[in-house]
Amino acid sequence: MALTSQPASTGLKKKDVSLYQFFAPGGVLSRTHPAYEFRRGQLQMAQSVEQALEEKRHLIVEAGTGTGKTLAYLVPVIRSGKRVIISTGTKNLQEQLFHKDIPFLEQALFPDSEGRLNVCYMKGRNNYLCRKKLYDLTGQPVLSGLEEIEHYRAIAAWEKTTQTGDRAELAELPEASALWHKIDARSDACIGQKCSAWDKCFITEMHRRAMESDIIIVNHHLFFADLSIKQQAEYAPDAGILPEVGAVIFDEAHELEDVAGSYFGVSVSNGRVEELCRDVEASLQRNHMLSASISGALKSLRERSMFFFALLPQGEGRFSFENRRDFLEENGDEFMALQQSFTRLGSELENLPSKPEEVFNFARRAQELQVQFGFLMESEDPNTVFWIERRRGGRDKFNVYLQATPIDVAPILKTCLFDKLECAVLTSATLAVGGGFEYMRRRLGLEHTRESVLPSHFDYENQALLYVPPDLPDPRTPQFAAKAADRIRRLLEITRGRAFVLFTSYAQMNDVYQRLLGELDFPMLLQGDAPKSALLEEFRLTPNAVLFATSSFWQGVDVQGEQLSCVIIDRLPFAVPSDPVVAARVKSIDAEGGNAFFQYQVPAAVITLKQGFGRLIRSLHDRGLLALLDNRILKKAYGRVFVESLPNYRKTTELAVVEEFFGVV
Ligand code: SF4
């Protein structure tokens, strides 16, 4: 696969292999893929994608696990000869596309010659090294501790040989390396074309590659970060890093609303202010320009920021900041003082004679922070929810974020994305609710869209049994945890462990885990005891293991085979109603005369439940038990929406049927 320049690929078109000739029995795929099976849904999806590309229309398509959806969109994309971005929710999928699916297609379609496709795999800027920052660091006394010095040496040696600057090549560098954070290529400190390392810059190189590629693989975060930069720059031709394309395929599209919301919002934090002060200090020290007046400006900014963040309403986690007006009435002077210290720092920097380019960038950052603080404290935008997040960042230290998030991203996505794109294809295993896409269309601002729910490739009725205990108490009551723990123990005895027990909250997970500790004959793994990938690996390798986990294991986790034979979910995964963004969305829908519970909360929970249960059946040969310990699905009127949205698993309320399913007498 070529990463460099070649003309756009139209090879497949020339060979004129139709989709049918590719996917159907006896076709190209059957001759080239060792595990070929004819999948009607896959061919249908490929036809729908091709039609959308040709007609320049948007398409939303739910394709369950086992459809083979990546090939179903890649083949029509290649046939179209258009330049296309493929945006995914997870790194796993990006890697699968780049390292597995596309090389496979190249072999299958162009067996005689190599490198017909120009493909580029782009990650977020913070995955790449900023050469300027690394060079600036050389000889500077800002490395703290032996560990940083060691990391510095490894990175400096690697920088001389790497072609991409992608930290993934540096396996020995720990995920949480503090040094990396100081030298990655985030846009904040980038001075663009004026940079002395511009010609050798990995980001410049990535941009160049993208311009020459037919298929550009990104993740949703990078896609929306780029889109919001373009929107802020009013679509100036050189804004952003992603090139113009004929279509965008959003895989794992059920995540779009959340990701888009975070990039079209505004966020400032005490950490961001401190980072600006640190960067200014380090740069001016290096350039022997740190005067007493700039030190004074920095000191004042630090103090006022600390004071201002300490005054913000107390609390941990995410909570709403509805009373901004009252807060400003009481603390307006402190807010103004903070704003003035940004002005002071900005003008001190501007006034520096013969300053290096990066100083202009610091002044711009100070001004940007000032504007963003202004928006966060004073804006009355009715489509924005203002909130605070406070996270513990070490002993006695808190990271405090002031946030503004659009309540409804639909109008923004409609104007900035869907109205501007010729063709967007949204796909995932979990997009439909009750067999339709009304919820997704409404949340994302999609209009005039083709739609398709593909038939499943799995025989869910025979492969999976869904058990709901009718006798457990309501999960909102205090009696629930003890009864649930008992039932989980019973179920795990039947399935001989081999289970994920998934919870909607940490508190519930820890409570049930503690109750079962020492009670089970199977190895118990707990989220938080090791990094996610290590826990998953241990689960795969440990016979009869049981993993207790929360939301991060509900999606993007793939364990095939008998090792995972049971998924237990504690309760219907409604979003926490007190979460500030959820609460604002609920309030807004109700205020417009809608019914937020049925239009937003239930459908969102349906999608999450489908994701969670989707962990169990990953191949045609998988078989197992799904247990939902929340019998509101049977007793409440809205339960029907969940039942109708799930695949047609065989269902039972009897433990005896579960025993029979596992051959336990
Ligand atoms: S152009 Fe930006 S990212 Fe690239 S080396 Fe220079 S400062 Fe770093």
XYZ file of C-alpha atoms and ligand atoms in Angstrom:
673
model
C 0.000 0.000 0.000
C 1.504 3.282 -1.034
C 1.611 6.129 1.409
C 2.930 8.581 -1.144
C 1.817 10.231 -4.309
C 0.081 8.352 -7.086
C -2.854 9.267 -9.253
C -6.334 8.584 -7.892
C -7.226 4.923 -8.096
C -9.812 3.841 -10.596
C -8.279 0.426 -11.239
C -11.247 -1.552 -10.070
C -13.595 0.453 -12.195
C -11.508 -0.275 -15.237
C -11.640 -3.969 -14.453
C -15.368 -3.516 -14.128
C -15.970 -6.066 -11.435
C -19.520 -5.472 -10.326
C -20.454 -5.636 -6.665
C -22.265 -8.868 -7.367
C -19.198 -10.340 -9.051
C -17.184 -9.356 -6.035
C -19.415 -10.447 -3.134
C -21.587 -13.239 -4.558
C -20.793 -16.968 -4.325
C -18.054 -17.828 -6.805
C -16.991 -14.159 -6.960
C -13.692 -12.438 -6.216
C -14.215 -12.493 -2.463
C -15.039 -16.199 -2.371
C -11.827 -16.965 -4.261
C -9.594 -14.785 -2.156
C -10.943 -14.871 1.388
C -10.190 -18.007 3.401
C -13.268 -17.664 5.606
C -15.663 -16.625 2.845
C -19.386 -16.960 3.402
C -22.013 -15.317 1.284
C -23.569 -12.550 3.362
C -26.673 -11.120 1.794
C -26.543 -8.082 4.089
C -23.002 -7.321 2.969
C -23.944 -7.236 -0.700
C -27.043 -5.166 0.078
C -24.980 -2.695 2.050
C -22.379 -2.397 -0.717
C -25.177 -1.692 -3.208
C -26.692 0.964 -0.944
C -23.328 2.654 -0.430
C -22.646 2.620 -4.159
C -26.031 4.125 -4.868
C -25.488 6.852 -2.262
C -22.087 7.705 -3.761
C -23.527 7.842 -7.261
C -26.619 9.805 -6.337
C -24.672 12.079 -3.981
C -27.053 11.391 -1.156
C -26.600 10.622 2.491
C -27.165 7.113 3.754
C -27.712 5.722 7.220
C -27.334 1.979 7.507
C -27.441 -0.343 10.489
C -25.291 -3.388 9.885
C -25.085 -5.850 12.743
C -21.930 -7.649 13.832
C -20.975 -10.231 11.224
C -22.164 -8.250 8.199
C -18.627 -7.526 7.073
C -19.451 -3.852 6.761
C -15.938 -2.550 6.215
C -15.599 -4.403 2.901
C -19.178 -3.445 2.088
C -18.226 0.228 2.038
C -14.615 -0.061 0.927
C -15.369 -1.804 -2.359
C -17.893 0.824 -3.574
C -15.577 3.578 -2.322
C -12.739 2.182 -4.447
C -15.046 1.685 -7.432
C -16.229 5.283 -7.180
C -12.720 6.662 -7.774
C -13.596 9.451 -5.328
C -11.390 10.649 -2.540
C -13.081 9.519 0.650
C -12.538 9.985 4.380
C -13.369 7.043 6.608
C -13.910 8.149 10.191
C -14.152 5.587 12.983
C -14.919 5.657 16.694
C -12.092 3.407 17.812
C -8.422 2.899 17.120
C -9.022 -0.851 16.710
C -11.206 -0.249 13.709
C -8.758 2.229 12.176
C -6.024 -0.365 12.508
C -8.205 -3.095 11.067
C -8.980 -0.941 8.013
C -5.402 0.135 7.432
C -3.505 -3.050 8.262
C -6.007 -5.724 7.294
C -8.987 -4.803 5.126
C -7.315 -2.466 2.649
C -4.212 -4.624 2.063
C -6.564 -7.579 1.584
C -8.602 -5.683 -1.008
C -5.475 -4.602 -2.840
C -4.405 -8.202 -3.115
C -7.853 -9.380 -4.118
C -8.459 -6.667 -6.674
C -5.006 -6.011 -8.040
C -3.139 -9.274 -7.634
C -0.599 -8.507 -10.338
C 0.570 -5.125 -9.254
C 1.103 -3.464 -5.950
C 0.280 -0.116 -4.517
C -2.816 0.775 -6.474
C -4.412 2.530 -3.529
C -3.096 5.620 -1.864
C -4.188 5.343 1.703
C -3.366 7.534 4.640
C -3.990 6.753 8.288
C -4.171 9.920 10.358
C -4.346 10.163 14.097
C -4.928 13.179 16.326
C -2.061 15.672 16.378
C -1.095 14.705 19.918
C 0.042 11.313 18.613
C 2.856 12.938 16.653
C 6.097 14.491 17.735
C 6.586 18.241 17.348
C 10.173 18.511 16.148
C 10.416 22.152 17.135
C 9.446 21.436 20.718
C 11.941 18.593 20.878
C 14.734 20.753 19.465
C 13.827 23.579 21.844
C 14.076 21.195 24.738
C 17.600 20.142 23.896
C 19.948 21.507 26.538
C 17.088 22.980 28.587
C 16.845 22.212 32.281
C 13.089 21.572 32.173
C 13.181 17.796 32.361
C 11.972 16.645 35.735
C 13.300 13.392 37.084
C 15.242 10.443 35.791
C 12.250 9.007 34.003
C 11.813 12.100 31.833
C 15.502 12.116 30.997
C 15.274 8.490 29.912
C 12.181 9.207 27.798
C 13.892 12.215 26.299
C 16.879 10.110 25.203
C 14.643 7.471 23.637
C 12.576 10.069 21.766
C 15.609 12.033 20.590
C 17.189 8.864 19.148
C 13.930 7.789 17.524
C 13.346 11.215 15.989
C 16.409 10.712 13.823
C 15.001 7.617 12.150
C 11.205 7.776 12.240
C 9.356 8.493 9.022
C 6.040 9.320 10.645
C 6.729 10.769 14.119
C 3.850 8.613 15.386
C 4.418 7.671 19.024
C 2.874 4.244 18.415
C 6.299 3.283 17.004
C 7.824 3.899 20.421
C 6.409 0.932 22.277
C 8.582 1.540 25.326
C 7.138 5.008 25.934
C 4.421 4.699 28.612
C 0.937 5.898 27.697
C 1.001 8.532 30.453
C 4.471 9.939 29.719
C 4.531 13.515 31.044
C 7.354 14.365 28.681
C 5.373 13.377 25.619
C 2.669 15.826 26.594
C 5.277 18.606 26.500
C 6.550 17.785 23.020
C 3.591 16.473 21.066
C 2.312 18.329 18.023
C -0.959 19.681 19.418
C -2.104 22.735 17.496
C -2.019 25.020 20.550
C 1.675 25.782 20.321
C 2.120 25.240 16.593
C 3.341 28.250 14.650
C 2.652 26.719 11.266
C 4.558 27.854 8.203
C 6.745 30.187 10.232
C 8.187 27.260 12.150
C 11.887 26.591 11.599
C 11.120 22.843 11.420
C 8.171 23.257 9.021
C 9.831 21.407 6.143
C 10.582 18.399 8.309
C 7.380 18.583 10.328
C 5.466 15.332 10.698
C 2.147 17.178 10.614
C 3.077 18.942 7.377
C 4.067 15.577 5.956
C 0.813 13.988 7.111
C -1.118 16.824 5.506
C 0.781 16.354 2.237
C 0.070 12.628 2.288
C -3.610 13.244 2.923
C -3.755 15.578 -0.078
C -2.440 12.778 -2.261
C -4.502 9.962 -0.838
C -7.649 8.335 -2.151
C -8.710 6.985 1.216
C -8.004 8.854 4.426
C -8.629 7.009 7.665
C -9.242 9.180 10.724
C -11.138 8.943 13.980
C -14.222 10.969 14.898
C -12.194 13.186 17.233
C -9.792 14.228 14.508
C -12.617 14.668 12.019
C -14.646 16.983 14.240
C -11.613 18.861 15.565
C -10.779 19.610 11.935
C -14.344 20.530 11.082
C -14.589 22.961 13.982
C -11.279 24.601 12.955
C -12.658 24.993 9.417
C -15.900 26.421 10.746
C -14.074 28.960 12.924
C -11.903 29.964 9.967
C -15.085 30.349 7.870
C -13.903 27.582 5.574
C -10.763 29.388 4.397
C -9.044 27.108 1.874
C -5.954 26.449 3.993
C -7.829 25.895 7.258
C -7.661 22.462 8.838
C -5.690 19.427 7.889
C -8.161 17.184 6.070
C -8.579 17.736 2.333
C -11.819 18.190 0.413
C -13.432 14.842 -0.252
C -16.273 13.395 -2.298
C -17.715 11.478 0.642
C -17.255 10.656 4.299
C -17.999 7.244 5.742
C -18.692 7.407 9.467
C -18.283 3.940 10.916
C -19.287 3.442 14.576
C -21.556 6.408 13.877
C -23.562 5.967 17.074
C -20.846 8.067 18.768
C -21.212 11.110 16.541
C -23.464 13.250 18.715
C -21.175 13.088 21.742
C -17.960 13.679 19.846
C -19.410 16.505 17.743
C -20.841 18.109 20.908
C -17.423 18.259 22.511
C -15.752 19.897 19.486
C -18.453 22.466 18.862
C -18.347 23.476 22.490
C -15.870 25.569 24.458
C -13.685 24.442 27.321
C -11.149 26.233 29.502
C -9.362 24.918 32.549
C -6.917 25.930 35.230
C -4.486 23.485 33.577
C -4.739 25.304 30.252
C -3.913 28.653 31.849
C -0.966 27.096 33.679
C 0.244 25.475 30.457
C 0.251 28.845 28.708
C 2.261 30.390 31.570
C 4.733 27.495 31.496
C 5.177 27.691 27.715
C 5.742 31.462 27.824
C 8.254 31.125 30.640
C 10.206 28.305 29.003
C 10.348 30.029 25.631
C 11.387 33.423 26.977
C 13.970 31.875 29.259
C 15.429 29.974 26.318
C 15.549 33.163 24.303
C 16.911 35.221 27.237
C 13.899 37.503 27.072
C 12.193 36.896 30.378
C 11.960 40.430 31.796
C 10.734 41.431 35.251
C 7.543 42.885 33.793
C 6.656 39.666 31.955
C 7.418 37.624 35.056
C 5.076 40.003 36.897
C 2.347 39.495 34.288
C 2.712 35.730 34.527
C 2.642 35.805 38.320
C -0.495 37.892 38.294
C -2.199 35.604 35.746
C -1.342 32.523 37.768
C -2.633 34.034 41.010
C -5.827 35.349 39.516
C -6.535 32.125 37.716
C -6.001 30.150 40.909
C -8.263 32.498 42.813
C -10.978 32.509 40.159
C -11.086 28.709 39.821
C -11.194 28.375 43.618
C -14.262 30.638 43.708
C -16.249 28.493 41.258
C -19.056 26.445 42.802
C -17.716 23.424 44.654
C -18.384 19.782 43.796
C -16.694 16.855 42.085
C -17.443 15.314 38.700
C -19.701 17.061 36.180
C -22.321 19.519 37.359
C -24.282 22.329 35.877
C -23.310 25.998 36.227
C -26.737 27.509 35.840
C -26.289 30.393 38.234
C -23.514 32.131 36.312
C -25.271 35.473 36.587
C -25.435 35.320 40.397
C -21.861 34.117 40.476
C -20.739 37.077 38.390
C -22.676 39.487 40.534
C -20.786 38.261 43.535
C -17.419 37.662 41.944
C -17.418 40.024 38.971
C -14.306 41.836 40.198
C -12.289 38.625 40.342
C -13.470 37.663 36.870
C -12.549 41.086 35.495
C -9.152 40.852 37.192
C -8.520 37.521 35.471
C -9.562 38.968 32.121
C -7.262 41.933 32.679
C -4.306 39.695 33.390
C -4.794 38.046 29.992
C -4.804 41.529 28.429
C -1.703 42.468 30.384
C 0.206 39.344 29.389
C -0.917 39.767 25.766
C 0.337 43.335 25.550
C 3.599 42.547 27.364
C 4.222 39.872 24.756
C 3.210 42.113 21.854
C 5.581 44.806 23.081
C 8.611 42.558 23.118
C 11.069 43.792 20.527
C 12.385 41.382 17.837
C 10.515 38.468 19.306
C 10.581 34.900 18.009
C 7.545 33.669 16.097
C 6.227 31.536 18.939
C 5.661 34.646 21.060
C 2.946 35.792 18.622
C 1.371 32.428 19.192
C 1.416 32.891 22.980
C -0.271 36.279 22.595
C -2.908 34.636 20.397
C -3.454 31.908 23.012
C -3.845 34.499 25.785
C -6.429 36.330 23.709
C -8.254 33.130 22.814
C -8.479 32.152 26.477
C -9.787 35.599 27.324
C -12.498 35.376 24.653
C -13.441 31.861 25.732
C -13.661 32.834 29.416
C -15.857 35.733 28.311
C -18.167 33.387 26.403
C -18.295 30.841 29.203
C -19.200 33.413 31.841
C -21.343 35.859 29.903
C -22.959 34.174 26.914
C -26.732 33.821 26.985
C -26.827 31.450 24.006
C -29.992 29.416 24.542
C -28.600 26.380 22.669
C -25.659 26.019 25.026
C -25.390 24.357 28.409
C -22.749 25.712 30.764
C -21.202 23.353 33.248
C -18.210 22.585 35.421
C -16.127 19.466 35.709
C -13.790 18.980 38.624
C -11.413 16.007 38.612
C -8.822 15.017 41.150
C -5.411 15.365 39.536
C -3.111 14.148 42.289
C -2.863 14.873 45.973
C -4.793 18.039 46.933
C -4.857 19.058 43.284
C -7.924 19.513 41.182
C -8.283 19.992 37.466
C -11.219 22.289 36.957
C -12.877 22.692 33.580
C -15.400 25.343 32.642
C -17.405 23.949 29.776
C -20.004 25.006 27.242
C -21.664 22.320 25.111
C -24.314 22.737 22.414
C -27.600 21.338 23.683
C -28.637 20.311 20.206
C -25.849 19.590 17.725
C -28.327 18.813 14.944
C -28.560 22.348 13.480
C -24.769 22.729 13.653
C -24.120 19.401 11.971
C -26.749 20.124 9.359
C -25.165 23.417 8.260
C -21.491 22.618 8.839
C -21.450 19.041 7.682
C -24.395 17.461 5.966
C -25.375 20.474 3.834
C -21.778 20.832 2.699
C -20.993 17.185 1.979
C -22.050 15.464 -1.221
C -22.406 12.130 0.477
C -22.151 10.921 4.055
C -22.607 7.281 4.963
C -23.346 6.603 8.621
C -23.058 3.048 9.755
C -22.826 1.039 12.972
C -24.274 -2.092 14.508
C -26.418 0.121 16.729
C -28.202 3.024 15.073
C -31.818 1.983 14.805
C -34.397 2.165 17.574
C -37.545 0.124 17.124
C -36.365 -0.671 13.586
C -36.157 2.996 12.470
C -33.734 5.910 12.438
C -35.917 8.770 13.626
C -33.869 9.213 16.780
C -30.513 9.387 14.971
C -31.876 11.652 12.231
C -33.246 14.070 14.787
C -30.162 14.102 17.012
C -27.758 14.564 14.104
C -29.735 16.872 11.814
C -29.904 14.425 8.917
C -32.508 15.123 6.253
C -33.416 13.486 2.943
C -31.415 10.419 3.797
C -31.578 6.935 2.397
C -31.992 4.360 5.137
C -31.399 0.687 5.538
C -31.488 -1.861 8.355
C -29.704 -4.944 7.103
C -30.741 -8.476 7.915
C -28.465 -10.091 10.462
C -25.904 -12.659 9.470
C -26.229 -14.422 12.807
C -28.897 -16.818 13.920
C -29.585 -14.947 17.142
C -32.574 -17.063 18.039
C -30.399 -20.125 18.348
C -27.140 -18.510 19.316
C -28.289 -16.384 22.253
C -30.713 -16.666 25.133
C -31.931 -13.500 26.850
C -32.851 -14.003 30.479
C -34.717 -11.407 32.548
C -35.518 -12.369 36.170
C -39.088 -11.277 36.917
C -38.639 -11.529 40.680
C -35.757 -9.115 41.374
C -36.563 -5.773 42.999
C -36.460 -2.527 41.040
C -32.769 -1.665 40.502
C -33.366 1.790 41.963
C -34.178 0.321 45.387
C -31.578 -0.408 48.116
C -32.532 -4.112 48.206
C -31.425 -4.598 44.624
C -27.637 -5.041 45.048
C -27.851 -8.020 47.428
C -30.469 -9.827 45.335
C -28.642 -9.035 42.114
C -25.364 -10.375 43.530
C -27.118 -13.618 44.477
C -28.593 -14.026 41.028
C -25.274 -13.226 39.343
C -23.620 -15.948 41.432
C -26.289 -18.426 40.377
C -25.953 -17.495 36.699
C -22.161 -17.734 36.808
C -22.411 -21.217 38.309
C -24.513 -22.240 35.319
C -22.226 -20.629 32.733
C -19.053 -21.661 34.631
C -17.874 -18.075 34.715
C -16.743 -17.015 31.221
C -18.672 -13.795 31.663
C -18.685 -10.035 31.493
C -20.746 -8.497 34.270
C -21.393 -4.942 33.099
C -22.640 -2.152 35.323
C -24.067 1.272 34.743
C -22.087 2.776 37.644
C -18.803 2.266 39.490
C -20.616 2.250 42.818
C -22.838 -0.658 41.798
C -19.879 -2.514 40.242
C -17.798 -2.228 43.412
C -20.721 -3.108 45.669
C -21.592 -6.300 43.783
C -17.924 -7.236 43.325
C -17.348 -6.986 47.087
C -20.422 -9.080 47.808
C -19.169 -11.819 45.493
C -15.525 -11.742 46.500
C -14.643 -15.178 47.892
C -18.066 -16.500 46.879
C -17.189 -17.549 43.330
C -15.125 -20.493 42.161
C -13.896 -18.492 39.183
C -11.133 -15.908 38.748
C -12.592 -12.434 39.191
C -11.215 -9.429 37.308
C -12.184 -5.880 38.168
C -12.050 -2.786 35.979
C -9.483 -0.374 37.347
C -7.120 -3.079 38.647
C -5.143 -2.920 35.393
C -5.357 -0.995 32.103
C -8.244 -2.006 29.858
C -6.128 -3.835 27.274
C -4.266 -5.785 29.977
C -7.538 -6.812 31.642
C -8.964 -7.983 28.341
C -5.841 -9.980 27.600
C -6.019 -11.582 31.032
C -9.686 -12.366 30.485
C -8.912 -14.051 27.172
C -6.124 -16.134 28.690
C -7.750 -17.106 32.002
C -10.132 -20.060 31.832
C -13.583 -19.358 33.308
C -12.735 -15.754 34.180
C -15.393 -13.210 35.155
C -14.802 -9.537 34.422
C -16.636 -6.821 36.369
C -16.667 -3.572 34.422
C -18.529 -0.364 33.580
C -19.224 1.713 30.493
C -15.812 1.543 28.812
C -16.292 -2.210 28.283
C -19.767 -1.828 26.796
C -18.379 -1.124 23.349
C -15.386 -1.729 21.101
C -14.523 -4.952 22.967
C -14.247 -8.140 20.992
C -13.813 -11.560 22.626
C -14.746 -14.394 20.322
C -15.376 -17.990 21.278
C -16.405 -19.826 24.419
C -14.229 -17.732 26.678
C -17.057 -15.201 26.679
C -20.306 -17.135 27.026
C -22.324 -14.772 29.161
C -22.966 -11.036 29.393
C -24.857 -9.821 32.442
C -26.087 -6.218 32.609
C -27.303 -4.800 35.909
C -29.874 -2.303 34.686
C -31.253 -0.444 31.703
C -28.486 1.993 30.807
C -30.320 5.307 31.032
C -27.917 8.228 31.014
C -27.536 9.809 34.453
C -30.386 12.366 34.464
C -28.439 14.801 36.642
C -25.586 14.994 34.143
C -25.611 18.645 33.033
C -25.640 17.920 29.294
C -28.312 15.220 29.565
C -30.437 17.412 31.864
C -30.194 20.362 29.464
C -31.191 18.195 26.495
C -34.141 16.764 28.388
C -35.280 20.216 29.456
C -34.954 21.607 25.959
C -36.953 18.812 24.289
C -39.709 19.069 26.893
C -39.785 22.866 26.570
C -40.359 22.519 22.839
C -43.406 20.383 23.493
C -41.677 17.062 22.897
C -41.396 14.105 25.219
C -37.753 13.844 26.203
C -38.174 10.487 27.865
C -39.437 8.777 24.729
C -37.599 10.900 22.191
C -34.201 11.016 23.849
C -33.664 9.052 27.056
C -35.224 5.744 26.001
C -33.662 5.681 22.488
C -30.223 6.610 23.861
C -30.493 3.795 26.418
C -31.650 1.375 23.697
C -28.511 2.095 21.663
C -26.294 1.569 24.727
C -28.031 -1.678 25.664
C -27.605 -2.974 22.106
C -23.911 -2.105 22.349
C -23.509 -3.923 25.660
C -25.304 -7.087 24.560
C -23.419 -6.894 21.267
C -20.285 -8.072 23.132
C -21.598 -11.653 23.284
C -22.160 -12.911 19.758
C -19.142 -11.961 17.684
C -19.090 -14.846 15.193
C -21.351 -17.495 13.695
C -20.035 -20.025 16.196
C -20.533 -17.978 19.363
C -23.295 -19.010 21.682
C -24.294 -17.780 25.097
C -26.446 -16.067 27.661
C -27.502 -12.452 27.952
C -28.969 -11.505 31.304
C -30.633 -8.213 32.079
C -31.282 -7.949 35.810
C -33.626 -5.003 35.367
C -37.152 -6.295 34.877
C -38.570 -2.867 34.079
C -38.052 -4.083 30.505
C -40.980 -6.468 31.194
C -43.065 -4.325 33.491
C -42.956 -0.804 32.100
C -44.640 0.372 28.926
C -41.355 1.688 27.523
C -39.789 -1.775 27.973
C -41.394 -2.744 24.682
C -39.159 -0.283 22.800
C -36.095 -2.075 24.159
C -37.448 -5.513 23.347
C -38.399 -4.486 19.808
C -35.000 -2.939 19.203
C -32.907 -5.922 20.252
C -32.082 -8.747 17.842
C -34.519 -11.655 18.021
C -32.767 -13.511 20.830
C -34.659 -16.399 22.357
C -36.143 -15.017 25.580
C -36.903 -16.463 28.988
C -37.709 -15.518 32.553
C -36.908 -19.017 33.895
C -33.596 -20.105 35.365
C -34.448 -23.668 34.364
C -34.361 -22.622 30.700
C -30.935 -21.089 31.238
C -29.747 -24.363 32.785
C -31.137 -26.296 29.888
C -29.452 -23.948 27.394
C -26.096 -24.745 29.010
C -26.874 -28.440 29.390
C -26.906 -28.236 33.200
C -29.269 -30.779 34.694
S 5.034 23.157 12.288
Fe 4.035 23.076 14.285
S 3.886 20.894 14.791
Fe 5.339 21.097 13.110
S 7.324 21.146 14.102
Fe 6.665 23.267 13.809
S 5.594 23.837 15.672
Fe 5.816 21.609 15.663
